[in-house]
Short mmCIF file of C-alpha atoms in Angstrom, two decimals:
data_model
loop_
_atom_site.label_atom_id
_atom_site.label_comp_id
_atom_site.label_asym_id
_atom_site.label_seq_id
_atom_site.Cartn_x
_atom_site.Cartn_y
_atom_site.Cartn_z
CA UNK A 1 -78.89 1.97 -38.27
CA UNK A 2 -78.42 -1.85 -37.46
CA UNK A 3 -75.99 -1.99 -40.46
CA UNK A 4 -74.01 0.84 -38.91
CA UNK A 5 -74.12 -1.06 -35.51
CA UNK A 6 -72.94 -4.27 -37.41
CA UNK A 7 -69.80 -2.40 -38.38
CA UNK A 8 -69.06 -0.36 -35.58
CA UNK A 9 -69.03 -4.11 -33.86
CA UNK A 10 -67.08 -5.92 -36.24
CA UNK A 11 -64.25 -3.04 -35.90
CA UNK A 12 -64.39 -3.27 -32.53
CA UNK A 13 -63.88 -7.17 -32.30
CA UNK A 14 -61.24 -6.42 -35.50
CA UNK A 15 -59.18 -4.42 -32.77
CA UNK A 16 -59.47 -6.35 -30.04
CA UNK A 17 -58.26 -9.27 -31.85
CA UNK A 18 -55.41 -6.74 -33.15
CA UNK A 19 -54.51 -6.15 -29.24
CA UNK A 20 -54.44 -9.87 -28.33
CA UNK A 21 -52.11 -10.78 -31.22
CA UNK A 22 -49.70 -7.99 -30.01
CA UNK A 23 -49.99 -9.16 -26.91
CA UNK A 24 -49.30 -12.77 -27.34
CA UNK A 25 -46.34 -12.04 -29.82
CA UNK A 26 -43.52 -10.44 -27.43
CA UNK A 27 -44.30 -13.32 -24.94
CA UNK A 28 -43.60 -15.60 -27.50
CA UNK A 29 -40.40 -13.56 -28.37
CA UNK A 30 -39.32 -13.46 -24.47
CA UNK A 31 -39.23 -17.37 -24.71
CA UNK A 32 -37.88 -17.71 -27.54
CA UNK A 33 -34.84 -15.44 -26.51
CA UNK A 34 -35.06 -17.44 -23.24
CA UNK A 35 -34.51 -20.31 -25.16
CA UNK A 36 -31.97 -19.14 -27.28
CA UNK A 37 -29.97 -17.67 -24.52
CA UNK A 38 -30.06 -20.62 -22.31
CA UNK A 39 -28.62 -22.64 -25.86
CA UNK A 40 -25.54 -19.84 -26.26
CA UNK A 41 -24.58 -20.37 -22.42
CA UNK A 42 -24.45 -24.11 -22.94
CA UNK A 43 -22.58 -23.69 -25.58
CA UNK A 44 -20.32 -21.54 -24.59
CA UNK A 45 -19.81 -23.59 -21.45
CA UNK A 46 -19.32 -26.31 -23.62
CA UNK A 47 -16.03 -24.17 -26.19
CA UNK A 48 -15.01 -22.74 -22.84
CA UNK A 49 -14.23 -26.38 -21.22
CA UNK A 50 -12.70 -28.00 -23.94
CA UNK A 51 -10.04 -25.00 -23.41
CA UNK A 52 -6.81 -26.41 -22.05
CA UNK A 53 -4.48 -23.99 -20.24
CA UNK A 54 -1.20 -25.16 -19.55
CA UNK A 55 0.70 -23.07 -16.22
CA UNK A 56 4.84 -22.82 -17.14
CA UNK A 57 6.02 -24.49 -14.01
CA UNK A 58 8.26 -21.98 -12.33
CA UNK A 59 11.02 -22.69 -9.92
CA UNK A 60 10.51 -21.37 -6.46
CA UNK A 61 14.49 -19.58 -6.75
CA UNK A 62 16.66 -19.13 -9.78
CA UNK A 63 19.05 -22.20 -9.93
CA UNK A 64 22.31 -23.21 -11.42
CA UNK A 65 20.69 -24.69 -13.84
CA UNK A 66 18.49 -21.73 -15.03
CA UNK A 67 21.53 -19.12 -15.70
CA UNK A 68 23.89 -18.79 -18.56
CA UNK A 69 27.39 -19.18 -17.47
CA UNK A 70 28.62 -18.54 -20.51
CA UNK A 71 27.73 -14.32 -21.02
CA UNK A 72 29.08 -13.77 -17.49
CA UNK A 73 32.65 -12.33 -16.99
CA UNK A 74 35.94 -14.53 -16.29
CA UNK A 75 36.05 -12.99 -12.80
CA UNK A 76 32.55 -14.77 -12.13
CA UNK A 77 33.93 -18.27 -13.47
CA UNK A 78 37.52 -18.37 -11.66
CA UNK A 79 39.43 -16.75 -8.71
CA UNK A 80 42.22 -14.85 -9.23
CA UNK A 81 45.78 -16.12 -7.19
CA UNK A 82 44.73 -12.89 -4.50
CA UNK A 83 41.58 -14.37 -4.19
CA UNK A 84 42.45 -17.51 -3.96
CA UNK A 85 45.02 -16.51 -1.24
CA UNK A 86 42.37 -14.67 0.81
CA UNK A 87 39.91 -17.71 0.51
CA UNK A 88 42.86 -19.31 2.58
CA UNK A 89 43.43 -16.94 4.87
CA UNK A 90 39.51 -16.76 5.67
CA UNK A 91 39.26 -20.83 5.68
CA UNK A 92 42.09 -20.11 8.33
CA UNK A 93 40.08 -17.64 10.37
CA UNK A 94 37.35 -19.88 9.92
CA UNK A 95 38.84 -23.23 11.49
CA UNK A 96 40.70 -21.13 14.43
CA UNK A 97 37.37 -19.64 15.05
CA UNK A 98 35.70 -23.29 15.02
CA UNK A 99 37.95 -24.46 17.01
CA UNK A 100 37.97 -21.72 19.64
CA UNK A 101 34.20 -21.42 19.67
CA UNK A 102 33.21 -25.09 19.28
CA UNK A 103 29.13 -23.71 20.72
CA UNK A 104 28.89 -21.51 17.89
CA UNK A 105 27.77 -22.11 14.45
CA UNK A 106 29.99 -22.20 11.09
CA UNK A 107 30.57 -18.74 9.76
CA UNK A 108 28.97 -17.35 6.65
CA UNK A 109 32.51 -16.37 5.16
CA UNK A 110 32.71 -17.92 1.09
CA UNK A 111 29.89 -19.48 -0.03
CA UNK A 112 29.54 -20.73 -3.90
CA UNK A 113 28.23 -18.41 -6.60
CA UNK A 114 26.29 -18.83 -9.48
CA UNK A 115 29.34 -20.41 -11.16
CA UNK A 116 29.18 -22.56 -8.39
CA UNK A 117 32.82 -20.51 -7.47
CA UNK A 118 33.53 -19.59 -3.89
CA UNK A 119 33.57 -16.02 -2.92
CA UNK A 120 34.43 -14.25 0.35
CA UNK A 121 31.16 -12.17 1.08
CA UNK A 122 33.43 -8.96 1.43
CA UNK A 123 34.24 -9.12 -2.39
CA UNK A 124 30.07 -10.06 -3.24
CA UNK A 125 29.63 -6.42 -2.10
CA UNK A 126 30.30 -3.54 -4.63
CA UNK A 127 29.34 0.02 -3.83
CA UNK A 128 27.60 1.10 -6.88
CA UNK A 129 25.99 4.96 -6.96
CA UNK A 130 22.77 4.85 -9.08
CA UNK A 131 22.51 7.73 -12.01
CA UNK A 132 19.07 8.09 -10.08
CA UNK A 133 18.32 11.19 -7.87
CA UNK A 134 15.54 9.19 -6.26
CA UNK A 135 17.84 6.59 -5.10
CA UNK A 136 20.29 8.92 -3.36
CA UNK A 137 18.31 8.44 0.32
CA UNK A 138 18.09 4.80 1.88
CA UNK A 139 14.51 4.53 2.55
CA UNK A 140 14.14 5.18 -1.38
CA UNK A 141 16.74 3.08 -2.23
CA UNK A 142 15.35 0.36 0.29
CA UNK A 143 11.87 0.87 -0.95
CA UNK A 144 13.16 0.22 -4.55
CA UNK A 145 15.08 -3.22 -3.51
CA UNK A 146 12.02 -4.32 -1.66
CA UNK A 147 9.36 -3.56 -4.29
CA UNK A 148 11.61 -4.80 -7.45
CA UNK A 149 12.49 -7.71 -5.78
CA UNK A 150 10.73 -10.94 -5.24
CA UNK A 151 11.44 -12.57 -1.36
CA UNK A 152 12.47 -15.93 -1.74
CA UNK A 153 12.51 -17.99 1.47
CA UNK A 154 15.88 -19.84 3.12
CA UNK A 155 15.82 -23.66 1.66
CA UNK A 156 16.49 -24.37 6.05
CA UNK A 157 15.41 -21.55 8.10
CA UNK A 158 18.08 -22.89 10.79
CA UNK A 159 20.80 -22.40 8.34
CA UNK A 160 22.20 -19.76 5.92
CA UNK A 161 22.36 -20.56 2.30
CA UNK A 162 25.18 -22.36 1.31
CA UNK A 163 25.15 -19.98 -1.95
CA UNK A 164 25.68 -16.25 -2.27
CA UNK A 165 25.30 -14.93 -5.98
CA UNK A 166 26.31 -11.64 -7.51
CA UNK A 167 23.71 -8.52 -7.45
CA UNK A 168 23.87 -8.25 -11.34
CA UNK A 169 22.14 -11.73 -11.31
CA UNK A 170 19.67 -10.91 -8.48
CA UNK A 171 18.44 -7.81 -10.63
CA UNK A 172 18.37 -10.01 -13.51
CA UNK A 173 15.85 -12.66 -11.93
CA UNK A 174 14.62 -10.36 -9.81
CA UNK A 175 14.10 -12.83 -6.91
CA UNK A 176 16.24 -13.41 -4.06
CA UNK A 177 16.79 -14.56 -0.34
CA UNK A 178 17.05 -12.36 2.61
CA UNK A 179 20.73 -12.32 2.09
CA UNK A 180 20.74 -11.28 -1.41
CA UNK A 181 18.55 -8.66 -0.52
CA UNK A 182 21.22 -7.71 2.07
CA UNK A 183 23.91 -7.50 -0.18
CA UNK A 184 22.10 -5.58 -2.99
CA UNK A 185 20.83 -3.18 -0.75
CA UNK A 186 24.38 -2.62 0.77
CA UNK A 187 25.92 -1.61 -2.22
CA UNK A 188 23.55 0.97 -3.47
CA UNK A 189 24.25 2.44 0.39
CA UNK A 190 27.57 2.42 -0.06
CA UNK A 191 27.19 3.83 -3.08
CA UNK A 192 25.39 6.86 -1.99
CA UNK A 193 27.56 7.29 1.04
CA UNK A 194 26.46 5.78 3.87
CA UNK A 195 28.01 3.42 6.29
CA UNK A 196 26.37 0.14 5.54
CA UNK A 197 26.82 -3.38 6.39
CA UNK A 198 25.31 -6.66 6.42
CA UNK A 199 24.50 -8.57 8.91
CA UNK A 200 23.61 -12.16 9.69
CA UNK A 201 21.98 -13.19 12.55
CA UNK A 202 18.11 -14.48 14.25
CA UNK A 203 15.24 -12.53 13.42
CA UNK A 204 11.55 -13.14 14.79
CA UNK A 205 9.20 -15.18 12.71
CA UNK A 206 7.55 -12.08 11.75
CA UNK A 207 10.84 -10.35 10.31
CA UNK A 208 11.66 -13.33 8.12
CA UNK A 209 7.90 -14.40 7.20
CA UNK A 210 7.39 -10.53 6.44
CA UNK A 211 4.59 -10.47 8.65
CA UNK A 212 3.31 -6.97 9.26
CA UNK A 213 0.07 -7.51 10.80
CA UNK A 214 1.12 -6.85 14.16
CA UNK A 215 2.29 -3.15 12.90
CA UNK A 216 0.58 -0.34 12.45
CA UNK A 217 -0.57 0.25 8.93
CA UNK A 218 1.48 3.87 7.96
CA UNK A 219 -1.94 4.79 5.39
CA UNK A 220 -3.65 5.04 8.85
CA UNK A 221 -1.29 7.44 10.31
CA UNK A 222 -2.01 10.80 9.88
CA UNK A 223 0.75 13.27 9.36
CA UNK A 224 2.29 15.58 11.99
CA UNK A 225 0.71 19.21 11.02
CA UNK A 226 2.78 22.07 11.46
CA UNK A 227 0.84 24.67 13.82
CA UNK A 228 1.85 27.78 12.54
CA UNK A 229 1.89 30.46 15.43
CA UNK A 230 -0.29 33.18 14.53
CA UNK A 231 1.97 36.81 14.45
CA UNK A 232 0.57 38.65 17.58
CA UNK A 233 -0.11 41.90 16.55
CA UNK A 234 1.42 44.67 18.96
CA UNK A 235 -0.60 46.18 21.71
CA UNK A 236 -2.51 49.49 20.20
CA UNK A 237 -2.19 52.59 22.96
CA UNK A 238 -5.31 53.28 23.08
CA UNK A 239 -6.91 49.57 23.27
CA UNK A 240 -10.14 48.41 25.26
CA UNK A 241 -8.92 46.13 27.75
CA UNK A 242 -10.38 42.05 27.16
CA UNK A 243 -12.48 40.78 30.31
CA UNK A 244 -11.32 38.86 32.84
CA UNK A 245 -11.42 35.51 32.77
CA UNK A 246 -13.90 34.19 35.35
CA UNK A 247 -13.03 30.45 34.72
CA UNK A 248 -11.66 28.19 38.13
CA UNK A 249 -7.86 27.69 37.87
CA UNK A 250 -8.34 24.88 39.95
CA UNK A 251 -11.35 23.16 38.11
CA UNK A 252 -8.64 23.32 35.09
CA UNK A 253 -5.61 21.70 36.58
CA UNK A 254 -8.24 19.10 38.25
CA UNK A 255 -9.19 18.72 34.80
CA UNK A 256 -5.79 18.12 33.33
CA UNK A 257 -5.00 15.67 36.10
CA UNK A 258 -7.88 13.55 35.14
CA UNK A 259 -6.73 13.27 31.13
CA UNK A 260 -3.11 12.48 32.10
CA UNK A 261 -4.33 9.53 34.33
CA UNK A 262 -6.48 8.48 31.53
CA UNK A 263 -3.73 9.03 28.70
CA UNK A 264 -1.29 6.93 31.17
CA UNK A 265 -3.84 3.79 31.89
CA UNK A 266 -4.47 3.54 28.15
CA UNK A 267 -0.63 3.47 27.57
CA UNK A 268 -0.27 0.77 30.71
CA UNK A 269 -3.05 -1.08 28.83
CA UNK A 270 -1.28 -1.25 25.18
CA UNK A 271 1.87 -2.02 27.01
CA UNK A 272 0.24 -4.78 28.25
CA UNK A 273 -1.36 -5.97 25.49
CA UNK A 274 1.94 -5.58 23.31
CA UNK A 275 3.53 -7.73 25.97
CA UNK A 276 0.50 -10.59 26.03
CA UNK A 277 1.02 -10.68 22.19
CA UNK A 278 4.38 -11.02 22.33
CA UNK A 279 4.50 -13.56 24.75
CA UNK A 280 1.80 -15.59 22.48
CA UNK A 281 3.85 -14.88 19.65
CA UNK A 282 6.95 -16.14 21.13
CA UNK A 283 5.23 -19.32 22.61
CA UNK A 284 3.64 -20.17 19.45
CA UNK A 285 7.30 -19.78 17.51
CA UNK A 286 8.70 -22.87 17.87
CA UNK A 287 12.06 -22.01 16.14
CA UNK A 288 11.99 -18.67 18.18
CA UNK A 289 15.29 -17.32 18.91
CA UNK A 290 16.94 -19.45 15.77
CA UNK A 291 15.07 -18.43 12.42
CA UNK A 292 18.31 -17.27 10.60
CA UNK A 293 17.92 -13.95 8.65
CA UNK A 294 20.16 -11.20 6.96
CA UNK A 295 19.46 -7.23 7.17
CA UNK A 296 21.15 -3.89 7.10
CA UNK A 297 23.18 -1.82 9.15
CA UNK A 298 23.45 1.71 8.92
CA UNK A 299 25.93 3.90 11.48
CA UNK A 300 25.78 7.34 12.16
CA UNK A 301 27.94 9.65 11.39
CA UNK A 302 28.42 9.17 7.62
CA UNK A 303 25.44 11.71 5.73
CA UNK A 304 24.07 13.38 8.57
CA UNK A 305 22.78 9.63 9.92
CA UNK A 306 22.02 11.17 13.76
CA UNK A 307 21.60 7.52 14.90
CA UNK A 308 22.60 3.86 14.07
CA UNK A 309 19.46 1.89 12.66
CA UNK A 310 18.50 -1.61 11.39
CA UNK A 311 16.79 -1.69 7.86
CA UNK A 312 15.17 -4.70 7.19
CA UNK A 313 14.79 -5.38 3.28
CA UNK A 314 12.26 -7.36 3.00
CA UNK A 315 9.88 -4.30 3.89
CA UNK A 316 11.99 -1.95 3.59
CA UNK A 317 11.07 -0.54 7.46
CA UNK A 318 13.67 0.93 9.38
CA UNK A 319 14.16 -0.36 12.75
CA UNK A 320 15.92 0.36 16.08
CA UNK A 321 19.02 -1.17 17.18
CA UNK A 322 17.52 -2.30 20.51
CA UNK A 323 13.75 -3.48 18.95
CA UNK A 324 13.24 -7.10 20.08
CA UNK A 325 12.52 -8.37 16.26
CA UNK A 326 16.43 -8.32 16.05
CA UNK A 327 17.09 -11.46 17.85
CA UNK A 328 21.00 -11.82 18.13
CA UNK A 329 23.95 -11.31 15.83
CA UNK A 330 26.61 -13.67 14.38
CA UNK A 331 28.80 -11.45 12.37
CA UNK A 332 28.64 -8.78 9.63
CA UNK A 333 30.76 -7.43 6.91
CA UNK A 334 31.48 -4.48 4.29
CA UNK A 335 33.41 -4.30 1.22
CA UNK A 336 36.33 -4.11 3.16
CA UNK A 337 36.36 -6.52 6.05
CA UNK A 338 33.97 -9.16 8.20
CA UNK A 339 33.63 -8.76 11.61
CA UNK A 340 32.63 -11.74 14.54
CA UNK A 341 30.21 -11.19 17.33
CA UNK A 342 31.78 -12.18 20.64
CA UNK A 343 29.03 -11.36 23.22
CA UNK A 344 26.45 -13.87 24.03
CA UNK A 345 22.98 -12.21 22.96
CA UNK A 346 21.05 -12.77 26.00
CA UNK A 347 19.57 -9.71 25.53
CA UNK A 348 18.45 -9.04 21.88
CA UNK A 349 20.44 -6.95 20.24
CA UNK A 350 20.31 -4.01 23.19
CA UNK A 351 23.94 -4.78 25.07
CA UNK A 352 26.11 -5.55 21.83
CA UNK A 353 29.38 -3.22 22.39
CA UNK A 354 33.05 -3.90 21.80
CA UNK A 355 33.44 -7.17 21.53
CA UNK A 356 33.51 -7.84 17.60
CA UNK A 357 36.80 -9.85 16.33
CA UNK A 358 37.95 -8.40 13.14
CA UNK A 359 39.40 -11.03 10.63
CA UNK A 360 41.32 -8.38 8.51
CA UNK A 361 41.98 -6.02 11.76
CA UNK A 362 45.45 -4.49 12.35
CA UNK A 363 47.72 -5.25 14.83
CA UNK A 364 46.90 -3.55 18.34
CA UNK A 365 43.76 -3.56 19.96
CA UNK A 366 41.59 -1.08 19.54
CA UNK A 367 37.51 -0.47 20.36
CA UNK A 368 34.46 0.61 18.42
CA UNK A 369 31.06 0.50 19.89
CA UNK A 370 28.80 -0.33 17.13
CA UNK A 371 25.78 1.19 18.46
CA UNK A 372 27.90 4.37 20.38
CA UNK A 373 30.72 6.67 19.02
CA UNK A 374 32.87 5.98 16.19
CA UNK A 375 36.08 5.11 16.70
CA UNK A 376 39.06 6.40 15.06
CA UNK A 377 39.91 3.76 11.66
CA UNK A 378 43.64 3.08 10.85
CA UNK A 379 44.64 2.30 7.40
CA UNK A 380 40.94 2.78 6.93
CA UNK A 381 39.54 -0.45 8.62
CA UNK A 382 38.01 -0.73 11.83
CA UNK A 383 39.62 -2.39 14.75
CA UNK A 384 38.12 -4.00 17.51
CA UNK A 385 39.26 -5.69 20.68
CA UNK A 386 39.79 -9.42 20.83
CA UNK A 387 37.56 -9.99 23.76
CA UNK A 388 36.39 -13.09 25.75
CA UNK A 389 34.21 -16.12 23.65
CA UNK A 390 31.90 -17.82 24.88
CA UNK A 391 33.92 -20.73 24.18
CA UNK A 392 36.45 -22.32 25.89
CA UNK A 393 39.09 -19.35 25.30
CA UNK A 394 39.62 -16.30 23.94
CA UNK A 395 40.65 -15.61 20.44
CA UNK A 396 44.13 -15.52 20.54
CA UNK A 397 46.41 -12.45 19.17
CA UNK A 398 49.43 -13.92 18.02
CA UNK A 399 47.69 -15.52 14.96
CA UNK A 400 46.61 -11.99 13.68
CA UNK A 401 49.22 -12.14 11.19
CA UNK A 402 46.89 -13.62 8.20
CA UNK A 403 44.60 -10.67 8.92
CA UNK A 404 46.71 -8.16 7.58
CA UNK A 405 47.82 -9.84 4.85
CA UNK A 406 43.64 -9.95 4.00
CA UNK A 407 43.30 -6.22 4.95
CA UNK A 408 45.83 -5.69 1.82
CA UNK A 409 44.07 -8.03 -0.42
CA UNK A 410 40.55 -6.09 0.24
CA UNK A 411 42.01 -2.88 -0.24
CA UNK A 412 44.09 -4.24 -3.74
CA UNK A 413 40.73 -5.41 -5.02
CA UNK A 414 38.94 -2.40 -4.45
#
């Protein structure tokens, strides 16, 4: 019996010494990966530092520098003798206009292109339909110029660019300022039928900085849902009559007078506070009123437009003619002529009329009010009345002449 007791013991203490070495053994494993992971991190650490990564440094814009000159066409390189003729008839305009209107600034008329060639805006501008079906409407076709396109800002914010190159290049790059933006965006409208133009003039700091935090988000606004009206079904003979309704008439209109007083405090309050911010916005600004930017035009009447609208291409949002981002006007042009702003903008953008000197107008005086009815267009051009400048005095009409010898030249080109 003792002997069996020995052994039964001896097993026993052969187990638990079994136990204990299983025990000790994954601790010892769990440092030893410890240690071995702790060795890979430091050394990867260690490969991953002596990495060098060297950043291509990319211009802010597409210079002169930066394009081929060489693969683009003659007409890109050189003026023709029409060209060159309406460059001097526009450097005409343009010193008359100077001289006339000493308070105002220097017109955006021929700036340089790529080829470092001057080129009246009008001629920058070439109505071009896209074999698209998605880019027949303008907010798809402004959608797709804002989202392939890369905003570069003006090199002075007080002063348009004293370069204007061609669309093919823009689309090329894929970068541009506010004004190639215009332009592009202009000739796909064109294109698809609408009555575009470009503008230059002021724009708030958030137009040009394309600051949207002070708009609504669109994600966040819920659809309008169509209430269908349900098909009453026709009176049966023989029907039971509903019960009367036993509800006060007068606790209901009571009750209806309370919500509209409520609905119209809320609306005085976000009046207000769209005022306050404005007024901050404007006093923080200090270039308000003379940040220089470039945006659309679209008038009605051309593809069922009910009503003339601003299109800003940076975000490509569509915008009232009267909203206050719109700051003033200088001028703005087509493919087939550049008008002049002569109305002080006192008021925004919200009193413009008449008052636009044409430089390739025909003789006569006519009217159009930009943001009213269309007028009637002779020979296919618009013509507006010479009216007063906030210069010295007006415009004068005997010198007219040169405009219809650059009507002609617009219409030859195109």
């Amino acid at each position: 019996m003792e002997v069996l007791k020995e052994k039964v013991e001896e097993e026993e203490e052969a187990e638990r010494a079994e136990r204990a070495e299983k025990m000790m053994r994954p601790m010892e494993m769990r440092k030893e990966d410890t240690t071995r992971t702790q060795e890979m991190l430091r050394d990867l650490e260690r490969k991953l530092s002596e990495i060098e990564v060297s950043i291509p440094e990319k211009p802010s814009t597409f210079t002169k520098d930066a394009i081929d000159t060489s693969k683009l066409p003659l007409s890109y390189q050189s003026n023709t003798p029409k060209e060159e003729h309406l460059l001097q008839v526009a450097d005409n305009f343009s010193r008359q206009y100077s001289h006339l209107c000493p308070d105002r600034v220097p017109l955006f008329l021929y700036p340089v292109n790529e080829c470092n060639v001057p080129k009246f805006v009008s001629t920058t501008i070439r109505p071009t339909l896209m074999p698209y079906p998605e880019l027949y409407n303008w907010d798809t076709c402004a959608q797709f110029v804002s989202d392939f396109l890369s905003a570069v800002p003006l090199p002075d914010p007080l002063k348009p660019p004293s370069y204007l190159y061609s669309s093919t290049m823009v689309l090329k790059h894929q970068e541009g300022n506010c004004f190639d933006f215009s332009t592009l965006l202009c000739s796909v409208l064109l294109g698809a039928g609408y009555d575009a133009y470009c503008v230059y003039g002021y724009g708030s700091q958030d137009l040009c900085h394309m600051d949207l935090t002070r708009e609504v988000c669109p994600l966040t606004v819920k659809p309008k849902e169509m209430v269908k009206e349900e098909e009453k079904a026709p009176p049966k003979k023989y029907a039971v009559k509903p019960p009367r309704d036993l509800t006060s008439r007068f606790e209901r209109e009571q009750e209806v007078k309370r919500q509209e007083g409520v609905k119209a405090e809320e609306e005085k309050r976000l009046k207000q506070g769209e005022l306050l911010a404005e007024q901050e916005s404007a006093k923080t600004d200090p270039l308000h009123g003379l940040r220089v930017h470039s945006w659309v035009l679209v008038l009605s009447g051309k593809r069922e437009v009910p009503e003339s609208f601003f299109i800003d291409p940076f975000t490509a949002r569509s915008y009232s003619t009267q909203d206050d981002h719109f700051l003033g006007i200088e001028s703005l042009w087509n493919h087939k002529n550049y008008w002049v702003n002569m109305q002080d903008c006192w008021n925004c953008c919200k009193v413009l009329g008449g008052a636009w000197a044409g430089m390739a107008g025909t003789v006569g005086e006519g009217r159009c009010d930009l943001w009213g009815d269309l007028a009637t267009r002779p020979g296919g051009l618009w013509t507006f009345p010479v009216a007063e400048c906030p210069g010295p005095t007006p415009l004068p009409i005997h010198n007219r002449f040169n405009m219809i010898i650059v009507a002609l030249l617009v219409c030859i080109f195109l």
